[in-house]
Short mmCIF file of C-alpha atoms and ligand atoms in Angstrom, two decimals:
data_model
loop_
_atom_site.label_atom_id
_atom_site.label_comp_id
_atom_site.label_asym_id
_atom_site.label_seq_id
_atom_site.Cartn_x
_atom_site.Cartn_y
_atom_site.Cartn_z
CA MET A 1 -43.91 24.17 3.56
CA ASP A 2 -46.69 26.27 4.59
CA PHE A 3 -46.07 29.88 4.85
CA SER A 4 -49.31 31.01 6.04
CA TYR A 5 -49.95 31.88 9.70
CA SER A 6 -52.48 30.14 11.91
CA GLU A 7 -55.38 31.66 13.52
CA GLN A 8 -53.61 31.77 16.90
CA GLN A 9 -50.41 33.34 15.42
CA GLU A 10 -52.65 36.10 13.64
CA MET A 11 -54.38 36.59 17.19
CA VAL A 12 -51.02 36.85 18.96
CA ARG A 13 -49.74 39.40 16.52
CA ASN A 14 -52.88 41.43 16.48
CA THR A 15 -52.88 41.61 20.29
CA ALA A 16 -49.32 42.75 20.52
CA ARG A 17 -49.84 45.32 17.72
CA ASP A 18 -52.77 46.71 19.32
CA PHE A 19 -51.19 46.88 22.79
CA ALA A 20 -48.29 48.64 21.43
CA LYS A 21 -50.29 51.39 19.75
CA ASN A 22 -52.83 51.91 22.58
CA GLU A 23 -50.82 51.13 25.41
CA ILE A 24 -47.04 51.79 24.64
CA ALA A 25 -47.43 54.71 22.36
CA PRO A 26 -48.67 57.07 24.94
CA PHE A 27 -45.84 56.40 27.34
CA ILE A 28 -42.94 56.82 24.88
CA GLU A 29 -42.49 60.49 25.42
CA GLN A 30 -42.06 60.13 29.00
CA MET A 31 -39.74 57.18 28.77
CA GLU A 32 -37.54 58.90 26.32
CA ALA A 33 -37.49 61.96 28.80
CA GLU A 34 -37.22 60.17 32.09
CA LYS A 35 -34.85 57.17 30.67
CA ARG A 36 -36.90 54.67 32.56
CA THR A 37 -39.26 51.70 31.64
CA ALA A 38 -42.81 52.66 32.44
CA THR A 39 -43.56 50.26 35.04
CA GLU A 40 -47.37 51.13 34.45
CA LEU A 41 -46.91 48.80 31.29
CA ILE A 42 -45.81 45.68 33.36
CA PRO A 43 -49.14 44.57 35.04
CA LYS A 44 -50.81 45.05 31.38
CA MET A 45 -48.22 42.82 29.75
CA LYS A 46 -48.63 40.44 32.59
CA LYS A 47 -52.30 40.14 31.68
CA LEU A 48 -51.66 39.48 28.15
CA GLY A 49 -48.95 36.87 28.78
CA PHE A 50 -46.04 38.78 27.03
CA TYR A 51 -43.58 37.67 29.75
CA GLY A 52 -44.17 33.97 29.13
CA THR A 53 -45.27 33.47 25.72
CA GLN A 54 -43.05 30.60 24.80
CA TYR A 55 -42.87 28.90 28.15
CA PRO A 56 -44.79 25.99 29.55
CA GLU A 57 -48.21 26.47 31.04
CA GLU A 58 -47.41 24.50 34.05
CA TYR A 59 -44.93 27.23 35.42
CA GLY A 60 -47.06 30.12 34.27
CA GLY A 61 -46.24 30.38 30.73
CA ILE A 62 -48.73 30.58 27.64
CA GLY A 63 -47.40 27.56 26.13
CA ALA A 64 -47.05 28.94 22.70
CA THR A 65 -44.00 28.42 20.40
CA TYR A 66 -40.77 30.64 19.61
CA LEU A 67 -42.71 31.84 16.49
CA GLU A 68 -45.36 33.68 18.60
CA TYR A 69 -42.60 34.83 20.89
CA VAL A 70 -40.86 36.57 18.02
CA MET A 71 -44.05 37.92 16.87
CA VAL A 72 -44.73 39.46 20.00
CA LEU A 73 -41.27 41.13 20.33
CA GLU A 74 -41.55 42.34 16.69
CA GLU A 75 -44.79 44.08 17.22
CA LEU A 76 -43.87 45.63 20.62
CA SER A 77 -40.37 46.85 19.02
CA ARG A 78 -42.24 48.13 15.90
CA GLU A 79 -43.66 50.72 18.28
CA TYR A 80 -40.82 51.17 20.72
CA CYS A 81 -37.87 48.79 20.86
CA SER A 82 -37.04 49.17 24.54
CA ILE A 83 -40.04 47.33 25.62
CA GLY A 84 -39.39 44.48 23.13
CA ALA A 85 -35.70 44.46 24.73
CA HIS A 86 -37.22 44.57 28.23
CA ILE A 87 -39.17 41.40 27.55
CA SER A 88 -36.37 39.73 25.72
CA VAL A 89 -33.79 39.99 28.42
CA ASN A 90 -36.36 38.95 31.06
CA SER A 91 -36.71 36.00 28.83
CA LEU A 92 -33.07 35.15 28.77
CA CYS A 93 -33.07 34.88 32.67
CA ALA A 94 -36.27 32.69 32.40
CA GLY A 95 -34.95 30.50 29.49
CA THR A 96 -31.72 29.67 31.55
CA ILE A 97 -33.87 28.46 34.40
CA ASN A 98 -36.61 26.92 32.17
CA ASP A 99 -33.84 24.94 30.14
CA PHE A 100 -31.03 24.28 32.64
CA GLY A 101 -32.69 24.73 36.17
CA THR A 102 -33.59 21.86 38.49
CA GLU A 103 -37.39 21.10 38.78
CA GLU A 104 -37.48 22.86 42.21
CA GLN A 105 -35.92 25.79 40.64
CA LYS A 106 -38.28 26.05 37.87
CA LYS A 107 -41.27 25.80 40.35
CA LEU A 108 -39.79 28.46 42.56
CA TYR A 109 -38.65 31.25 40.17
CA LEU A 110 -40.58 30.52 36.73
CA PRO A 111 -44.09 31.64 37.86
CA ASP A 112 -42.89 34.99 38.71
CA LEU A 113 -40.55 35.68 35.79
CA LEU A 114 -43.18 34.33 33.34
CA THR A 115 -45.90 36.78 34.42
CA GLY A 116 -43.65 39.86 35.09
CA ASP A 117 -44.24 39.67 38.89
CA ALA A 118 -40.23 39.36 38.88
CA ILE A 119 -38.27 41.05 36.18
CA GLY A 120 -35.37 38.95 34.94
CA SER A 121 -31.58 39.90 34.41
CA PHE A 122 -28.73 38.00 32.85
CA ALA A 123 -25.38 39.12 34.07
CA PHE A 124 -22.29 38.12 32.20
CA THR A 125 -20.52 41.29 31.07
CA GLU A 126 -17.63 42.60 33.16
CA PRO A 127 -15.15 45.39 32.98
CA SER A 128 -12.67 43.23 31.29
CA THR A 129 -15.06 41.16 28.99
CA GLY A 130 -18.09 41.34 27.09
CA SER A 131 -17.10 38.82 24.72
CA ASP A 132 -14.89 36.34 26.18
CA PRO A 133 -16.21 33.90 29.16
CA ARG A 134 -12.50 32.85 29.85
CA ALA A 135 -11.84 36.48 31.23
CA ILE A 136 -14.73 36.71 33.86
CA ARG A 137 -13.11 37.91 37.13
CA THR A 138 -16.46 37.60 39.31
CA THR A 139 -15.79 34.90 42.03
CA ALA A 140 -18.02 32.31 43.38
CA VAL A 141 -16.80 30.51 46.55
CA ARG A 142 -18.82 27.77 48.30
CA GLU A 143 -18.86 28.26 52.11
CA GLY A 144 -20.89 25.39 53.68
CA ASP A 145 -24.39 25.75 52.33
CA GLU A 146 -23.89 29.04 50.61
CA TRP A 147 -22.40 30.60 47.74
CA VAL A 148 -20.27 33.85 48.42
CA ILE A 149 -19.97 36.15 45.30
CA ASN A 150 -17.86 38.98 44.68
CA GLY A 151 -17.06 41.03 41.60
CA GLU A 152 -18.70 43.59 39.22
CA LYS A 153 -21.08 43.21 36.23
CA ILE A 154 -21.46 45.97 33.80
CA PHE A 155 -24.38 46.96 31.43
CA ILE A 156 -26.80 44.90 33.06
CA THR A 157 -30.34 45.13 31.59
CA ASN A 158 -33.30 45.43 33.92
CA SER A 159 -30.93 45.29 36.95
CA PRO A 160 -32.59 48.30 38.63
CA LEU A 161 -36.02 46.58 38.43
CA PRO A 162 -36.70 44.16 41.16
CA GLY A 163 -36.87 40.38 40.38
CA THR A 164 -34.39 37.61 39.75
CA ALA A 165 -30.80 37.67 37.94
CA VAL A 166 -28.63 34.68 36.75
CA ILE A 167 -24.95 35.54 37.31
CA PHE A 168 -21.97 34.01 35.55
CA CYS A 169 -19.16 33.46 37.97
CA LYS A 170 -15.71 31.84 37.94
CA ASP A 171 -16.02 28.96 40.18
CA LEU A 172 -12.70 28.86 42.17
CA GLU A 173 -13.13 25.34 43.35
CA MET A 174 -13.70 23.87 39.88
CA GLU A 175 -10.33 24.80 37.69
CA GLU A 176 -11.98 28.22 37.33
CA LYS A 177 -14.84 26.92 35.38
CA VAL A 178 -17.95 29.18 34.86
CA THR A 179 -20.81 28.43 37.28
CA CYS A 180 -24.34 30.05 36.74
CA ILE A 181 -26.06 31.07 39.96
CA ILE A 182 -29.54 32.35 40.51
CA VAL A 183 -29.85 35.49 42.68
CA PRO A 184 -32.85 37.32 43.85
CA LYS A 185 -31.96 41.04 43.22
CA ASP A 186 -33.12 41.95 46.77
CA THR A 187 -30.27 39.87 48.25
CA PRO A 188 -27.94 42.24 50.38
CA GLY A 189 -24.71 42.61 48.41
CA PHE A 190 -26.50 42.88 45.00
CA VAL A 191 -25.98 46.61 44.44
CA PRO A 192 -27.14 48.53 41.16
CA GLN A 193 -25.37 51.57 40.42
CA LYS A 194 -26.51 54.52 38.45
CA HIS A 195 -28.32 54.01 35.31
CA ILE A 196 -26.07 54.04 32.24
CA SER A 197 -26.54 57.20 30.15
CA LYS A 198 -27.20 55.76 26.65
CA MET A 199 -27.24 56.86 23.05
CA GLY A 200 -30.80 55.40 22.69
CA MET A 201 -32.97 52.48 23.99
CA HIS A 202 -33.89 55.01 26.72
CA GLY A 203 -36.85 52.92 27.93
CA LEU A 204 -34.63 49.95 28.69
CA GLU A 205 -33.02 50.37 32.13
CA VAL A 206 -29.44 49.19 32.42
CA ALA A 207 -26.87 49.57 35.16
CA ASP A 208 -23.68 48.26 36.27
CA VAL A 209 -23.95 45.96 39.49
CA VAL A 210 -21.54 45.77 42.28
CA LEU A 211 -21.50 42.18 44.06
CA ASP A 212 -20.41 42.72 47.42
CA ASP A 213 -20.10 39.52 49.59
CA LEU A 214 -23.42 38.53 48.15
CA ARG A 215 -24.68 35.16 49.78
CA VAL A 216 -27.18 32.79 48.40
CA PRO A 217 -28.06 29.15 49.12
CA TYR A 218 -25.63 26.59 47.30
CA GLU A 219 -28.81 25.09 45.93
CA ASN A 220 -29.37 28.34 43.63
CA THR A 221 -26.54 26.72 41.32
CA VAL A 222 -28.43 26.41 37.88
CA GLY A 223 -28.93 22.91 37.37
CA GLY A 224 -27.96 21.76 40.99
CA GLU A 225 -24.95 20.00 41.65
CA SER A 226 -24.58 18.70 38.30
CA GLY A 227 -25.06 21.99 36.83
CA ARG A 228 -22.03 23.47 38.60
CA GLY A 229 -19.36 24.40 35.99
CA ASN A 230 -21.73 24.24 32.96
CA GLY A 231 -21.98 28.01 32.82
CA PHE A 232 -20.22 28.22 29.62
CA LYS A 233 -22.76 25.98 28.01
CA ILE A 234 -25.69 27.78 29.59
CA LEU A 235 -24.29 31.12 28.37
CA THR A 236 -23.80 29.99 24.73
CA THR A 237 -27.14 28.12 24.49
CA GLU A 238 -29.16 30.99 26.05
CA ILE A 239 -27.32 33.83 24.15
CA SER A 240 -28.29 31.94 20.76
CA VAL A 241 -32.04 32.29 22.09
CA GLY A 242 -31.26 36.02 23.00
CA LYS A 243 -30.01 36.67 19.54
CA LEU A 244 -33.24 35.45 18.06
CA GLY A 245 -35.11 37.93 20.48
CA ILE A 246 -32.69 40.81 19.13
CA SER A 247 -33.46 39.80 15.48
CA ALA A 248 -37.11 39.98 16.04
CA GLN A 249 -36.63 43.56 17.70
CA CYS A 250 -34.72 44.33 14.42
CA VAL A 251 -37.59 43.21 12.31
CA GLY A 252 -39.74 45.49 14.21
CA MET A 253 -37.55 48.49 13.83
CA ALA A 254 -36.97 48.05 10.04
CA GLN A 255 -40.70 47.64 9.61
CA ALA A 256 -41.40 50.71 11.37
CA ALA A 257 -38.61 52.48 9.42
CA LEU A 258 -40.42 51.40 6.40
CA ASP A 259 -43.89 52.38 7.60
CA GLU A 260 -42.68 55.83 8.40
CA SER A 261 -40.97 56.36 5.03
CA ILE A 262 -44.10 55.25 2.85
CA LYS A 263 -46.25 57.78 5.02
CA TYR A 264 -43.80 60.64 4.56
CA ALA A 265 -42.83 59.80 1.02
CA LYS A 266 -46.58 60.47 0.14
CA GLU A 267 -47.07 63.46 2.18
CA ARG A 268 -43.93 65.46 1.40
CA GLU A 269 -43.86 67.51 -1.85
CA GLN A 270 -40.94 68.74 -3.81
CA GLN A 271 -41.35 70.40 -7.33
CA GLY A 272 -44.90 70.28 -7.29
CA LYS A 273 -45.38 66.52 -6.55
CA PRO A 274 -44.91 63.96 -3.66
CA ILE A 275 -41.31 62.67 -3.19
CA ALA A 276 -42.84 59.10 -3.43
CA LYS A 277 -42.92 59.88 -7.45
CA PHE A 278 -39.02 60.47 -7.67
CA GLN A 279 -37.34 57.25 -8.64
CA THR A 280 -34.59 57.54 -5.99
CA ILE A 281 -37.28 57.23 -3.11
CA GLN A 282 -38.99 54.32 -4.88
CA TRP A 283 -35.50 52.60 -5.00
CA MET A 284 -34.93 53.09 -1.31
CA ILE A 285 -38.56 52.03 -0.30
CA GLY A 286 -38.37 48.72 -2.76
CA GLU A 287 -35.13 47.78 -1.32
CA MET A 288 -36.25 48.25 2.26
CA SER A 289 -39.32 46.28 1.68
CA ALA A 290 -37.33 43.37 0.17
CA GLU A 291 -34.83 43.33 3.07
CA VAL A 292 -37.52 43.69 5.81
CA ASP A 293 -39.26 40.76 4.50
CA ALA A 294 -35.92 38.65 4.12
CA ALA A 295 -35.15 39.64 7.82
CA ARG A 296 -38.51 38.48 8.93
CA TYR A 297 -38.35 35.13 7.28
CA LEU A 298 -34.98 34.39 8.40
CA THR A 299 -36.12 35.29 11.94
CA TYR A 300 -39.22 33.18 11.74
CA ALA A 301 -37.00 30.17 10.29
CA THR A 302 -34.73 30.45 13.22
CA ALA A 303 -37.63 30.61 15.65
CA PHE A 304 -39.23 27.53 14.16
CA ALA A 305 -35.88 25.60 14.34
CA ARG A 306 -35.70 26.59 18.01
CA SER A 307 -39.11 25.42 18.71
CA ALA A 308 -38.36 22.13 16.88
CA GLY A 309 -35.49 21.62 19.37
CA LYS A 310 -32.59 22.23 17.17
CA ASN A 311 -29.26 23.95 18.35
CA ILE A 312 -29.53 27.55 16.81
CA MET A 313 -26.15 28.48 17.88
CA PHE A 314 -25.13 29.06 13.99
CA ASP A 315 -28.66 30.02 12.80
CA SER A 316 -29.00 32.65 15.25
CA ALA A 317 -25.71 34.17 14.66
CA ARG A 318 -26.17 34.48 10.96
CA THR A 319 -29.80 35.75 11.51
CA ARG A 320 -28.67 38.40 13.94
CA LEU A 321 -25.84 39.42 11.76
CA PHE A 322 -28.14 39.61 8.46
CA VAL A 323 -31.08 41.27 10.52
CA SER A 324 -29.31 43.67 12.30
CA GLN A 325 -27.57 45.02 9.44
CA ALA A 326 -30.84 45.09 7.49
CA ALA A 327 -32.34 47.38 10.35
CA HIS A 328 -29.32 49.60 10.14
CA ARG A 329 -29.83 49.95 6.27
CA ALA A 330 -33.56 50.60 6.64
CA ALA A 331 -33.06 53.28 9.46
CA SER A 332 -30.43 54.99 7.44
CA SER A 333 -32.64 55.04 4.22
CA ALA A 334 -35.64 56.15 6.50
CA MET A 335 -33.65 59.07 7.56
CA GLN A 336 -32.57 59.88 4.09
CA ILE A 337 -36.08 59.95 2.86
CA HIS A 338 -37.09 62.30 5.54
CA GLY A 339 -34.27 64.80 4.59
CA ALA A 340 -33.51 67.42 7.42
CA PHE A 341 -36.81 66.53 9.13
CA GLY A 342 -35.28 62.87 9.78
CA TYR A 343 -32.59 64.25 11.67
CA THR A 344 -34.80 65.99 14.38
CA THR A 345 -36.65 64.56 17.34
CA GLU A 346 -40.06 65.59 15.83
CA TYR A 347 -39.81 62.25 13.78
CA ASN A 348 -39.74 58.69 14.88
CA VAL A 349 -36.90 57.71 12.34
CA GLU A 350 -34.30 59.66 14.55
CA ARG A 351 -35.32 57.50 17.67
CA ILE A 352 -35.09 54.15 15.49
CA PHE A 353 -31.72 55.21 14.09
CA ARG A 354 -30.41 55.49 17.84
CA ASP A 355 -32.15 52.46 19.00
CA MET A 356 -31.23 50.24 16.04
CA LYS A 357 -27.36 50.55 16.66
CA LEU A 358 -27.28 48.48 19.81
CA ALA A 359 -28.33 45.46 17.97
CA GLU A 360 -25.26 45.15 16.31
CA ILE A 361 -23.37 45.10 19.57
CA TYR A 362 -24.95 43.53 22.64
CA GLU A 363 -25.15 39.87 23.27
CA GLY A 364 -21.94 39.60 21.27
CA VAL A 365 -20.62 42.08 18.58
CA ASN A 366 -21.54 41.55 14.98
CA GLU A 367 -17.88 40.70 14.20
CA ILE A 368 -18.26 37.58 16.61
CA GLN A 369 -21.34 36.65 14.76
CA ARG A 370 -19.50 36.53 11.56
CA VAL A 371 -16.92 34.25 13.00
CA ILE A 372 -19.53 32.02 14.67
CA ALA A 373 -21.41 31.72 11.25
CA ALA A 374 -17.99 31.09 9.57
CA SER A 375 -17.05 28.25 12.03
CA ALA A 376 -20.00 26.15 10.99
CA LEU A 377 -18.83 26.17 7.46
CA LEU A 378 -15.00 25.96 7.86
CA ARG A 379 -14.75 22.87 10.28
C1 LIG B 1 -27.47 48.83 26.45
C2 LIG B 1 -26.57 47.58 26.59
C3 LIG B 1 -27.15 46.63 27.34
C4 LIG B 1 -26.47 45.39 27.58
N1 LIG B 1 -27.14 44.35 28.40
C5 LIG B 1 -26.32 43.51 28.97
C6 LIG B 1 -26.96 42.40 29.86
O1 LIG B 1 -28.00 42.41 30.19
N2 LIG B 1 -26.21 41.43 30.34
C7 LIG B 1 -24.81 41.43 29.96
O2 LIG B 1 -24.08 40.56 30.52
N3 LIG B 1 -24.12 42.17 29.14
C8 LIG B 1 -25.02 43.35 28.47
N4 LIG B 1 -24.47 44.17 27.69
C9 LIG B 1 -23.04 44.15 27.34
C10 LIG B 1 -22.86 43.59 25.84
O3 LIG B 1 -23.39 42.26 25.58
C11 LIG B 1 -21.29 43.65 25.59
O4 LIG B 1 -20.95 44.93 25.68
C12 LIG B 1 -21.04 43.20 24.16
O5 LIG B 1 -21.11 41.61 24.12
C13 LIG B 1 -19.71 43.72 23.64
O6 LIG B 1 -18.64 43.46 24.67
P1 LIG B 1 -17.61 44.49 24.77
O7 LIG B 1 -18.40 45.81 24.93
O8 LIG B 1 -16.65 44.12 25.85
O9 LIG B 1 -16.77 44.56 23.53
P2 LIG B 1 -15.48 43.87 23.37
O10 LIG B 1 -15.37 42.34 23.32
O11 LIG B 1 -14.40 44.90 23.80
O12 LIG B 1 -15.14 44.14 21.64
C14 LIG B 1 -14.95 45.77 21.12
C15 LIG B 1 -14.51 45.40 19.62
O13 LIG B 1 -13.53 44.53 19.29
C16 LIG B 1 -13.62 43.79 18.26
N5 LIG B 1 -13.79 42.37 18.72
C17 LIG B 1 -13.87 41.90 20.09
N6 LIG B 1 -13.70 40.51 20.42
C18 LIG B 1 -13.67 40.04 18.78
C19 LIG B 1 -13.35 38.75 18.42
N7 LIG B 1 -13.31 37.72 19.17
N8 LIG B 1 -13.24 38.75 16.96
C20 LIG B 1 -13.25 39.82 16.33
N9 LIG B 1 -13.40 41.10 16.68
C21 LIG B 1 -13.62 41.27 18.07
C22 LIG B 1 -15.10 44.24 17.81
O14 LIG B 1 -14.95 44.95 16.62
C23 LIG B 1 -15.91 44.80 18.90
O15 LIG B 1 -16.89 45.76 18.54
C24 LIG B 1 -25.15 45.33 27.39
C25 LIG B 1 -24.58 46.28 26.58
C26 LIG B 1 -25.20 47.43 26.23
C27 LIG B 1 -24.55 48.71 25.58
#
């Protein structure tokens, strides 16, 4: 087994790292204050191909593998996780169409989604469910050549930004199966509500969306006629890949927590010497570095499996579970190493601590990841 990176992988990582440092960093203060994605970054990320890293060139992607994809997310999130998550959720929408859409749907929607000309959303969660697809209340009813969609989706990432959404609906004519439908976000009846006020991830735009007699062509059924009623499979497949994206974001945040801790431990002096000389600090840094590497290799192994065409439902549940907890421990240790200063907004570790928590919750809470991981072993 070869653990070295190819020239292309090194180049992708360095490009993402340089972009994050030179282009994202100057906008962080503004995004934190205004609680918006800096849309100035979108054309720049388009130019570098970040929206389509792992997707086929024929639809506007870069044609690289999931390994390069997670490297991009890791480096963007190392600087500012909101931008990694913005790309990752766009990819959930694009992935749904790439993996399950008809050829016409791929040709129509992917070129814009893979270049950032349309920003993707993935709308599953509702007031009564964030974890159970059987509890979906949003309805889709066929009327002639159209779908009529009514309901409410909550916590929908990127929904205030123009582009395309895939929406999971209860298909009333199909024994209440779930059908996934492509909806351009400028369709009348797609009504994002005010931005959700969050604890962290301020550069990620999230809002509830009311779906009010929204009409789209029947041909927007993901996968066409044969895709109707296939929503549960689409959901579980794509969320597996989404969890890989979240894992990459966590690796980036954990690495940033480690970087900040090393820097601070060398600078801060107590009892006439840098705190790096205290064994307590060395223990925390040693442990963090081991966990960051373990998290990274687990994430890369899952990315590799996905690129090899393997079903990663169990792998990505276990990976997300471990990696999000590793990021939690790293952020907590980093704050401890920074002492009182870590608790202030002057230092990045305060933001990393707030941003990290989401990774244990969205796209399925960690309790459910434990259940999925165990189910593969207890059959
Ligand atoms: C910032 C943000 C962005 C989001 N973006 C999106 C998005 O783009 N699209 C989208 O569709 N959703 C999105 N979500 C929603 C998110 O995916 C759900 O909130 C998440 O899946 C959890 O669902 P819930 O809040 O309904 O939790 P619940 O299902 O109500 O769970 C609450 C708690 O109950 C326990 N629990 C629940 N079910 C089980 C179970 N089966 N076994 C064991 N314990 C259980 C767990 O402890 C869990 O933490 C986002 C959420 C946030 C906060």
